[in-house]
Short mmCIF file of C-alpha atoms in Angstrom, two decimals:
data_model
loop_
_atom_site.label_atom_id
_atom_site.label_comp_id
_atom_site.label_asym_id
_atom_site.label_seq_id
_atom_site.Cartn_x
_atom_site.Cartn_y
_atom_site.Cartn_z
CA MET A 180 0.00 0.00 0.00
CA THR A 181 2.76 2.31 0.71
CA GLU A 182 4.64 1.84 -2.67
CA VAL A 183 1.45 2.20 -4.76
CA SER A 184 0.61 5.50 -3.14
CA ARG A 185 4.04 7.10 -4.02
CA HIS A 186 3.97 6.57 -7.88
CA PRO A 187 1.10 8.87 -8.64
CA LYS A 188 3.06 11.83 -7.15
CA ARG A 189 6.13 11.41 -9.49
CA TRP A 190 4.24 11.85 -12.76
CA PRO A 191 2.90 15.33 -12.09
CA ARG A 192 6.37 16.50 -11.26
CA ALA A 193 7.80 15.07 -14.45
CA LEU A 194 5.08 16.64 -16.49
CA ALA A 195 5.70 19.99 -14.80
CA LEU A 196 9.37 19.77 -15.62
CA VAL A 197 8.65 18.93 -19.26
CA ALA A 198 6.22 21.82 -19.53
CA LEU A 199 8.65 24.18 -17.94
CA SER A 200 11.37 23.03 -20.35
CA LEU A 201 9.10 23.66 -23.32
CA VAL A 202 8.23 27.10 -22.05
CA LEU A 203 11.88 27.93 -21.65
CA HIS A 204 12.62 26.73 -25.16
CA LEU A 205 9.79 28.83 -26.56
CA LEU A 206 11.01 31.86 -24.68
CA LEU A 207 14.51 31.24 -25.95
CA VAL A 208 13.31 30.99 -29.54
CA ASP A 209 11.26 34.16 -29.17
CA TRP A 210 14.19 36.04 -27.68
CA GLY A 211 16.43 34.86 -30.53
CA LYS A 212 13.98 36.16 -33.13
CA ARG A 213 13.82 39.56 -31.51
CA HIS A 214 17.50 40.02 -30.72
CA LEU A 215 19.31 38.14 -33.44
CA ILE A 216 17.14 37.90 -36.50
CA ALA A 217 15.49 41.35 -36.22
CA PRO A 218 18.79 43.28 -35.75
CA ALA A 219 20.28 41.46 -38.71
CA ALA A 220 17.37 42.64 -40.83
CA ARG A 221 17.83 46.16 -39.54
CA ASP A 222 21.55 46.07 -40.35
CA ASP A 223 20.73 45.03 -43.89
CA GLN A 224 18.47 48.00 -44.24
CA GLN A 225 21.17 50.37 -42.94
CA ALA A 226 23.76 48.93 -45.33
CA ILE A 227 21.38 49.61 -48.18
CA SER A 228 21.04 53.23 -47.07
CA VAL A 229 24.83 53.64 -47.05
CA VAL A 230 25.03 52.52 -50.63
CA LEU A 231 22.41 55.06 -51.67
CA ARG A 232 24.11 58.02 -49.96
CA PRO A 233 27.48 58.20 -51.87
CA VAL A 234 25.81 60.36 -54.54
CA PRO A 235 25.58 63.61 -52.46
CA PRO A 236 29.28 63.83 -51.35
CA PRO A 237 30.53 65.33 -54.70
CA GLN A 238 28.38 68.38 -53.96
CA GLN A 239 30.40 69.20 -50.80
CA PRO A 240 33.83 69.73 -52.54
CA VAL A 241 32.17 72.18 -54.92
CA SER A 242 31.72 74.62 -52.07
CA LEU A 243 35.30 74.24 -50.75
CA PRO A 244 37.14 76.12 -53.54
CA VAL A 245 34.70 78.98 -53.15
CA ALA A 246 35.49 79.27 -49.45
CA LYS A 247 39.36 79.23 -49.89
CA PRO A 248 39.87 82.24 -52.23
CA PRO A 249 38.70 84.81 -49.68
CA ALA A 250 41.43 83.64 -47.26
CA ALA A 251 44.08 83.81 -50.03
CA LYS A 252 43.06 87.36 -50.97
CA ALA A 253 43.19 88.52 -47.37
CA ALA A 254 46.89 87.60 -47.00
CA PRO A 255 48.21 89.90 -49.79
CA LYS A 256 46.33 92.83 -48.30
CA LYS A 257 48.21 92.40 -45.02
CA ARG A 258 51.55 92.17 -46.84
CA ALA A 259 50.86 95.29 -48.84
CA THR A 260 50.17 97.36 -45.79
CA ALA A 261 53.44 96.41 -44.02
CA PRO A 262 55.83 98.49 -46.20
CA ARG A 263 53.51 101.48 -46.21
CA LYS A 264 53.89 101.75 -42.44
CA ALA A 265 57.74 101.62 -42.76
CA LEU A 266 58.04 104.34 -45.41
CA PRO A 267 56.97 107.33 -43.29
CA ALA A 268 59.50 106.43 -40.56
CA PRO A 269 62.12 109.21 -40.25
CA GLU A 270 65.01 106.74 -39.95
CA SER A 271 64.44 105.33 -43.43
CA THR A 272 64.88 108.66 -45.20
CA ASP A 273 68.51 109.38 -44.20
CA PRO A 274 70.41 106.25 -45.44
CA PRO A 275 69.29 106.55 -49.09
CA ASP A 276 70.90 110.02 -49.27
CA GLU A 277 74.43 108.59 -49.27
CA PRO A 278 74.12 106.27 -52.29
CA ILE A 279 72.27 109.03 -54.17
CA ARG A 280 75.10 111.46 -53.56
CA GLU A 281 77.69 108.91 -54.61
CA THR A 282 75.83 108.33 -57.84
CA VAL A 283 75.77 112.03 -58.58
CA VAL A 284 79.49 112.33 -57.96
CA ALA A 285 80.23 109.36 -60.19
CA VAL A 286 78.23 110.89 -63.04
CA SER A 287 79.82 114.29 -62.61
CA THR A 288 83.36 112.88 -62.78
CA GLN A 289 82.94 111.41 -66.24
CA PRO A 290 83.78 114.64 -68.10
CA ALA A 291 86.56 115.45 -65.59
CA PRO A 292 89.44 114.29 -67.85
CA GLU A 293 88.39 116.81 -70.54
CA THR A 294 88.17 119.72 -68.12
CA ALA A 295 91.26 118.78 -66.12
CA ALA A 296 93.56 118.49 -69.13
CA PRO A 297 94.02 122.26 -69.70
CA GLN A 298 94.94 122.67 -66.00
CA SER A 299 97.80 120.16 -66.03
CA GLY A 300 100.36 122.81 -66.85
CA THR A 301 99.10 125.53 -64.52
CA THR A 302 101.31 126.75 -61.71
CA ASP A 303 100.66 128.72 -58.57
CA GLY A 304 102.39 131.87 -57.40
CA ALA A 305 105.38 129.92 -56.05
CA GLY A 306 105.87 128.21 -59.43
CA THR A 307 104.67 124.80 -58.21
CA GLU A 308 102.36 122.66 -60.25
CA ASP A 309 98.84 121.95 -59.01
CA ALA A 310 99.15 118.54 -57.36
CA GLY A 311 95.56 117.39 -57.86
CA ALA A 312 95.33 118.23 -61.56
CA SER A 313 98.77 116.82 -62.36
CA GLY A 314 98.02 113.59 -60.53
CA GLN A 315 94.92 113.03 -62.68
CA ASP A 316 96.75 113.78 -65.93
CA ARG A 317 99.73 111.55 -65.09
CA LYS A 318 97.70 108.62 -63.79
CA GLY A 319 96.10 105.93 -65.93
CA GLY A 320 96.86 103.26 -68.50
CA ASN A 321 96.21 105.60 -71.48
CA ALA A 322 99.03 107.97 -70.54
CA GLN A 323 101.28 106.56 -73.26
CA THR A 324 98.65 107.13 -75.95
CA GLN A 325 98.05 110.68 -74.72
CA ALA A 326 101.76 111.40 -74.68
CA GLU A 327 102.22 110.22 -78.27
CA ALA A 328 99.12 112.02 -79.54
CA ALA A 329 100.06 115.47 -78.20
CA PRO A 330 103.31 117.18 -77.15
CA PRO A 331 103.94 116.99 -73.39
CA ALA A 332 102.86 119.89 -71.21
CA ALA A 333 105.55 121.81 -69.37
CA GLY A 334 106.47 120.32 -65.99
CA THR A 335 107.35 122.17 -62.80
CA HIS A 336 110.40 124.35 -63.33
CA TYR A 337 112.86 125.37 -60.61
CA ASP A 338 116.14 127.23 -60.74
CA THR A 339 118.70 124.51 -60.08
CA ASP A 340 122.44 124.01 -59.63
CA PRO A 341 123.31 120.35 -59.00
CA PRO A 342 126.14 119.67 -56.53
CA PRO A 343 129.57 118.67 -57.87
CA THR A 344 130.88 115.12 -57.82
CA ALA A 345 131.29 113.65 -54.35
CA ARG A 346 131.37 110.41 -52.41
CA LEU A 347 129.45 110.32 -49.14
CA GLU A 348 129.95 107.59 -46.54
CA TYR A 349 127.36 106.99 -43.83
CA ASP A 350 126.98 105.21 -40.55
CA VAL A 351 123.76 103.18 -40.83
CA GLN A 352 121.46 102.48 -37.92
CA ALA A 353 118.31 100.48 -38.69
CA THR A 354 115.76 98.00 -37.46
CA TYR A 355 114.60 94.90 -39.29
CA ASN A 356 111.52 93.17 -37.90
CA GLN A 357 112.01 95.37 -34.84
CA MET A 358 115.54 94.01 -34.35
CA PRO A 359 118.36 96.61 -34.22
CA VAL A 360 120.89 96.51 -37.04
CA HIS A 361 124.12 98.48 -37.51
CA GLY A 362 125.97 98.87 -40.79
CA SER A 363 127.34 101.32 -43.34
CA GLY A 364 126.21 103.07 -46.49
CA THR A 365 127.56 105.05 -49.44
CA LEU A 366 126.31 107.52 -52.02
CA ASP A 367 128.48 108.01 -55.11
CA TRP A 368 127.37 111.11 -57.02
CA LYS A 369 129.15 111.80 -60.32
CA THR A 370 128.36 114.58 -62.82
CA ASP A 371 130.07 116.48 -65.59
CA GLY A 372 127.43 119.20 -65.71
CA LYS A 373 125.51 117.52 -68.55
CA THR A 374 124.94 113.99 -67.30
CA TYR A 375 124.97 112.30 -63.92
CA ARG A 376 125.16 108.89 -62.29
CA LEU A 377 124.23 107.99 -58.72
CA ASP A 378 124.97 104.70 -56.95
CA GLY A 379 123.74 104.02 -53.42
CA LYS A 380 124.04 101.18 -50.95
CA ALA A 381 123.19 100.40 -47.33
CA GLU A 382 124.44 97.15 -45.77
CA ASP A 383 125.86 95.38 -42.75
CA PHE A 384 128.41 92.56 -42.65
CA LEU A 385 125.76 90.02 -43.69
CA PHE A 386 123.02 91.69 -45.74
CA THR A 387 122.51 94.52 -48.21
CA PHE A 388 119.36 96.35 -47.13
CA LEU A 389 119.13 98.67 -50.12
CA ASN A 390 121.01 98.91 -53.41
CA PHE A 391 120.00 101.42 -56.09
CA SER A 392 121.29 103.44 -59.03
CA SER A 393 120.03 106.36 -61.11
CA ASN A 394 121.46 107.94 -64.24
CA GLY A 395 120.33 110.60 -66.67
CA GLU A 396 120.92 114.17 -67.78
CA ILE A 397 121.28 117.62 -66.28
CA ASP A 398 118.83 119.79 -68.25
CA ALA A 399 116.74 122.94 -67.82
CA PHE A 400 114.67 121.21 -65.10
CA GLY A 401 117.74 120.12 -63.16
CA VAL A 402 118.38 116.43 -62.42
CA SER A 403 116.54 114.48 -65.13
CA PRO A 404 116.67 110.66 -64.75
CA GLU A 405 116.55 108.15 -67.59
CA LEU A 406 116.80 104.84 -65.68
CA TYR A 407 116.29 103.99 -62.02
CA THR A 408 117.15 100.55 -60.63
CA GLU A 409 116.22 99.45 -57.10
CA LYS A 410 117.01 96.24 -55.20
CA ARG A 411 115.74 95.74 -51.66
CA MET A 412 116.61 92.87 -49.36
CA ARG A 413 114.78 89.67 -50.30
CA LYS A 414 113.06 91.36 -53.23
CA SER A 415 113.72 91.30 -56.97
CA ALA A 416 115.37 94.23 -58.69
CA THR A 417 113.06 96.65 -60.51
CA ASN A 418 113.65 99.16 -63.30
CA THR A 419 111.88 102.48 -63.88
CA HIS A 420 112.29 103.98 -67.36
CA PHE A 421 112.00 107.66 -68.32
CA ASN A 422 111.74 107.26 -72.09
CA ARG A 423 112.96 110.32 -74.00
CA GLU A 424 111.65 109.31 -77.43
CA ARG A 425 108.04 108.68 -76.45
CA ASN A 426 108.03 110.89 -73.33
CA VAL A 427 106.62 108.03 -71.24
CA ILE A 428 107.50 106.76 -67.77
CA SER A 429 107.13 102.97 -67.47
CA PHE A 430 107.94 100.21 -64.97
CA SER A 431 109.29 96.68 -65.14
CA ALA A 432 107.23 95.69 -62.07
CA SER A 433 103.83 96.92 -63.32
CA THR A 434 101.89 97.97 -66.41
CA GLU A 435 101.39 101.54 -65.19
CA ASN A 436 102.75 104.38 -67.31
CA TYR A 437 102.71 108.17 -67.16
CA PRO A 438 103.53 111.01 -69.54
CA ARG A 439 106.96 112.56 -69.13
CA ASN A 440 106.52 116.33 -69.04
CA GLY A 441 109.86 117.33 -67.54
CA GLY A 442 111.01 117.67 -63.95
CA GLU A 443 110.01 114.12 -62.90
CA GLN A 444 112.25 112.31 -60.41
CA ASP A 445 112.91 108.83 -59.13
CA ARG A 446 113.31 107.99 -55.44
CA ALA A 447 117.10 108.43 -55.57
CA SER A 448 117.42 111.48 -57.84
CA LEU A 449 114.81 113.31 -55.71
CA VAL A 450 117.41 113.97 -52.99
CA TRP A 451 119.84 115.52 -55.44
CA GLN A 452 117.15 117.57 -57.15
CA LEU A 453 116.26 119.06 -53.75
CA ALA A 454 119.95 119.86 -53.24
CA ALA A 455 120.09 121.42 -56.71
CA ILE A 456 117.04 123.61 -55.90
CA GLY A 457 118.69 124.76 -52.68
CA ARG A 458 121.90 125.68 -54.53
CA GLY A 459 119.99 127.36 -57.38
CA ASP A 460 117.26 129.16 -55.40
CA ALA A 461 117.77 129.01 -51.63
CA GLY A 462 114.67 131.18 -51.16
CA LYS A 463 112.53 128.08 -51.73
CA TYR A 464 113.69 126.87 -48.31
CA GLN A 465 111.61 128.65 -45.71
CA PRO A 466 109.88 127.10 -42.68
CA GLY A 467 106.44 125.93 -43.80
CA ALA A 468 107.24 126.06 -47.53
CA VAL A 469 106.47 123.12 -49.83
CA ILE A 470 108.12 121.77 -52.96
CA ASP A 471 105.99 119.58 -55.23
CA LEU A 472 107.72 117.04 -57.47
CA PHE A 473 106.42 114.05 -59.41
CA VAL A 474 108.31 110.97 -58.18
CA ALA A 475 108.28 107.55 -59.85
CA GLY A 476 109.01 104.56 -57.63
CA ALA A 477 109.35 100.87 -58.45
CA ARG A 478 105.74 100.30 -59.57
CA ASP A 479 103.97 103.65 -59.97
CA GLY A 480 104.34 107.37 -59.42
CA GLU A 481 102.63 110.38 -57.92
CA ILE A 482 103.28 113.95 -56.87
CA TRP A 483 105.22 114.15 -53.65
CA ARG A 484 104.75 117.22 -51.49
CA ILE A 485 108.03 117.94 -49.75
CA GLN A 486 107.49 120.00 -46.61
CA VAL A 487 110.21 122.29 -45.29
CA LEU A 488 110.25 121.95 -41.50
CA GLY A 489 113.12 124.33 -40.75
CA GLU A 490 116.85 124.50 -39.95
CA GLU A 491 118.26 122.21 -37.28
CA ASP A 492 121.59 121.43 -35.64
CA VAL A 493 122.24 117.78 -36.42
CA LYS A 494 124.75 115.69 -34.48
CA LEU A 495 126.53 113.33 -36.87
CA PRO A 496 129.63 111.13 -36.87
CA ILE A 497 131.33 113.81 -39.00
CA GLY A 498 130.40 116.48 -36.44
CA GLU A 499 127.54 118.85 -35.64
CA LEU A 500 126.16 120.52 -38.78
CA ARG A 501 123.45 123.07 -39.56
CA ALA A 502 120.96 121.58 -42.02
CA TRP A 503 117.53 122.15 -43.51
CA HIS A 504 115.11 119.41 -42.46
CA VAL A 505 112.57 118.47 -45.14
CA VAL A 506 110.14 115.57 -45.03
CA ARG A 507 107.93 113.65 -47.38
CA MET A 508 104.82 112.58 -45.48
CA PRO A 509 102.74 109.79 -47.11
CA LYS A 510 99.03 110.38 -47.53
CA PRO A 511 96.73 109.27 -44.67
CA GLY A 512 96.03 105.56 -44.95
CA SER A 513 98.97 105.01 -47.31
CA TYR A 514 101.61 102.34 -46.69
CA ASP A 515 104.31 104.29 -48.48
CA GLN A 516 107.53 105.36 -46.80
CA ARG A 517 108.12 108.51 -44.85
CA ILE A 518 111.38 110.11 -45.93
CA ASP A 519 113.28 112.66 -43.81
CA ILE A 520 116.17 114.51 -45.48
CA TRP A 521 118.70 116.93 -43.97
CA LEU A 522 120.59 119.20 -46.45
CA ALA A 523 123.57 121.26 -45.24
CA PRO A 524 123.91 124.63 -47.07
CA LEU A 525 127.43 125.25 -45.69
CA HIS A 526 128.55 121.87 -47.04
CA GLY A 527 127.41 122.09 -50.66
CA TRP A 528 123.79 121.23 -49.82
CA TYR A 529 124.80 117.59 -49.69
CA PRO A 530 122.42 115.19 -47.90
CA VAL A 531 124.09 114.75 -44.50
CA ARG A 532 121.33 112.57 -43.10
CA LEU A 533 118.63 110.35 -44.64
CA ARG A 534 115.97 108.47 -42.70
CA TYR A 535 113.43 106.07 -44.28
CA THR A 536 110.51 104.83 -42.13
CA ASP A 537 108.34 101.96 -43.38
CA PRO A 538 104.84 101.72 -41.81
CA ARG A 539 104.28 98.29 -43.37
CA GLN A 540 106.99 96.76 -41.18
CA ASN A 541 105.73 98.09 -37.84
CA GLY A 542 107.82 101.25 -38.13
CA ASP A 543 111.13 99.69 -39.20
CA TYR A 544 113.53 102.40 -40.27
CA LEU A 545 116.86 102.97 -42.03
CA ASP A 546 118.86 105.96 -40.74
CA MET A 547 121.97 107.09 -42.67
CA LEU A 548 124.26 109.54 -40.77
CA LEU A 549 127.10 111.22 -42.65
CA GLU A 550 130.52 109.96 -41.57
CA LYS A 551 132.80 111.12 -44.41
CA LEU A 552 132.49 113.54 -47.33
CA LYS A 553 134.94 113.24 -50.23
CA GLN A 554 134.72 115.76 -53.07
#
C-alpha cells in the first residue's frame, strides 16, 4: 500500500518539468527572433542606405574652392600694408641720401678728364704745379697714348744748380723686424754738368738692405733721370724707365705708365734735385714752404709734397752741422715710406742725413748719418 501510493506523485512533477522546459525553449526561440534575427534585418536596411548616400558627397567639394579664395586674398592685403607703415618712418629717409650722392658724384666725374687736361700745366704763385690736376693727368693706363698724340705739357720748373761730384759715406742704424741693425752706407754722385750717375748702398756685414742706381741728364729742369734701378733685401730688382723718345715713364714691375713732361724724379734722384734747388734758389727753403715734385718709384708714381720743417743742428759722426730738415709725409692711410732729409747749405747742400721709415713693417727704419764727405 505504501509503494502504490508514491507513484502517482512522481508523474505530475515530471510533467511539470517537461512543460517548464518547453516554455523555456519557446522563450529562448522568441528572444532569438527579436534580438538576433530582427537586428540582422535592420543592419541590412542600414547597409542599403549607405550605398544610396554616396551620390551627395561630390556636392560638398564644390563649395570648398569657393570658401578658400577669400582667405588667399586677405593675406596679400596684409603684406601690402606692411611696407607702407615703414616708409613714413624718419630713420628710413637718411640712409638713401648717401648712395644718391655717390651716384651724382660718379656721373659728374665722367667729363673730368676733358676739363682737367688744360689745367695740367698751370702753376701757382710759387711756381709749383697743381698737385691734384697733375696727378689726374699723369695717372692711368692711357698715358702713353696721350703722350704720343700730343706734345707733353711743361712740368714744374725750378732754378737749379746740381752739386759737384762727391762720395758720401754713412753710418747706418736700422731695425729689421724690430731688431736693431748696424751697418754702413755710401752715395756716389758723379756729374760732368751735362749727365749724372748715382749709386747708393746700405748694408751690414751680412746683408745689403738697399742697393739702387740712377742715371740721366742735367737739363733745364735740373736732375733728369733716364733709368732707375732698385734692389731691396729679399726682393727682386726693378727698373723704372723715363723714355725720351716717347716721353713716357714705365715700370718693369707693373703695367702703369705716365707722360713725361719734364722735372720728374725717381726715389734716388729726388734727394739731389732738392739739393740742386737749394743751390739754385735758396729762397725756396723757408719754414712751412712746400716743394711739389712728381716721383716715380718701383711700380707707380705720384706727386710728392716735400714740406720744409726748418733748420736744425744735427749731431753726426762727421760732427755737428746746420741743415735744412725736409720731409715727405705719405698720404693718410697710405703704406708708403716717410722720408726725412737733412741738407747742409754750408757743405754744398749735400744730404748729410737720410731716414726712411716703413709703416708696413711696424715702423722699421733705415737711418743714414754722414761719416765722411769726399769731393
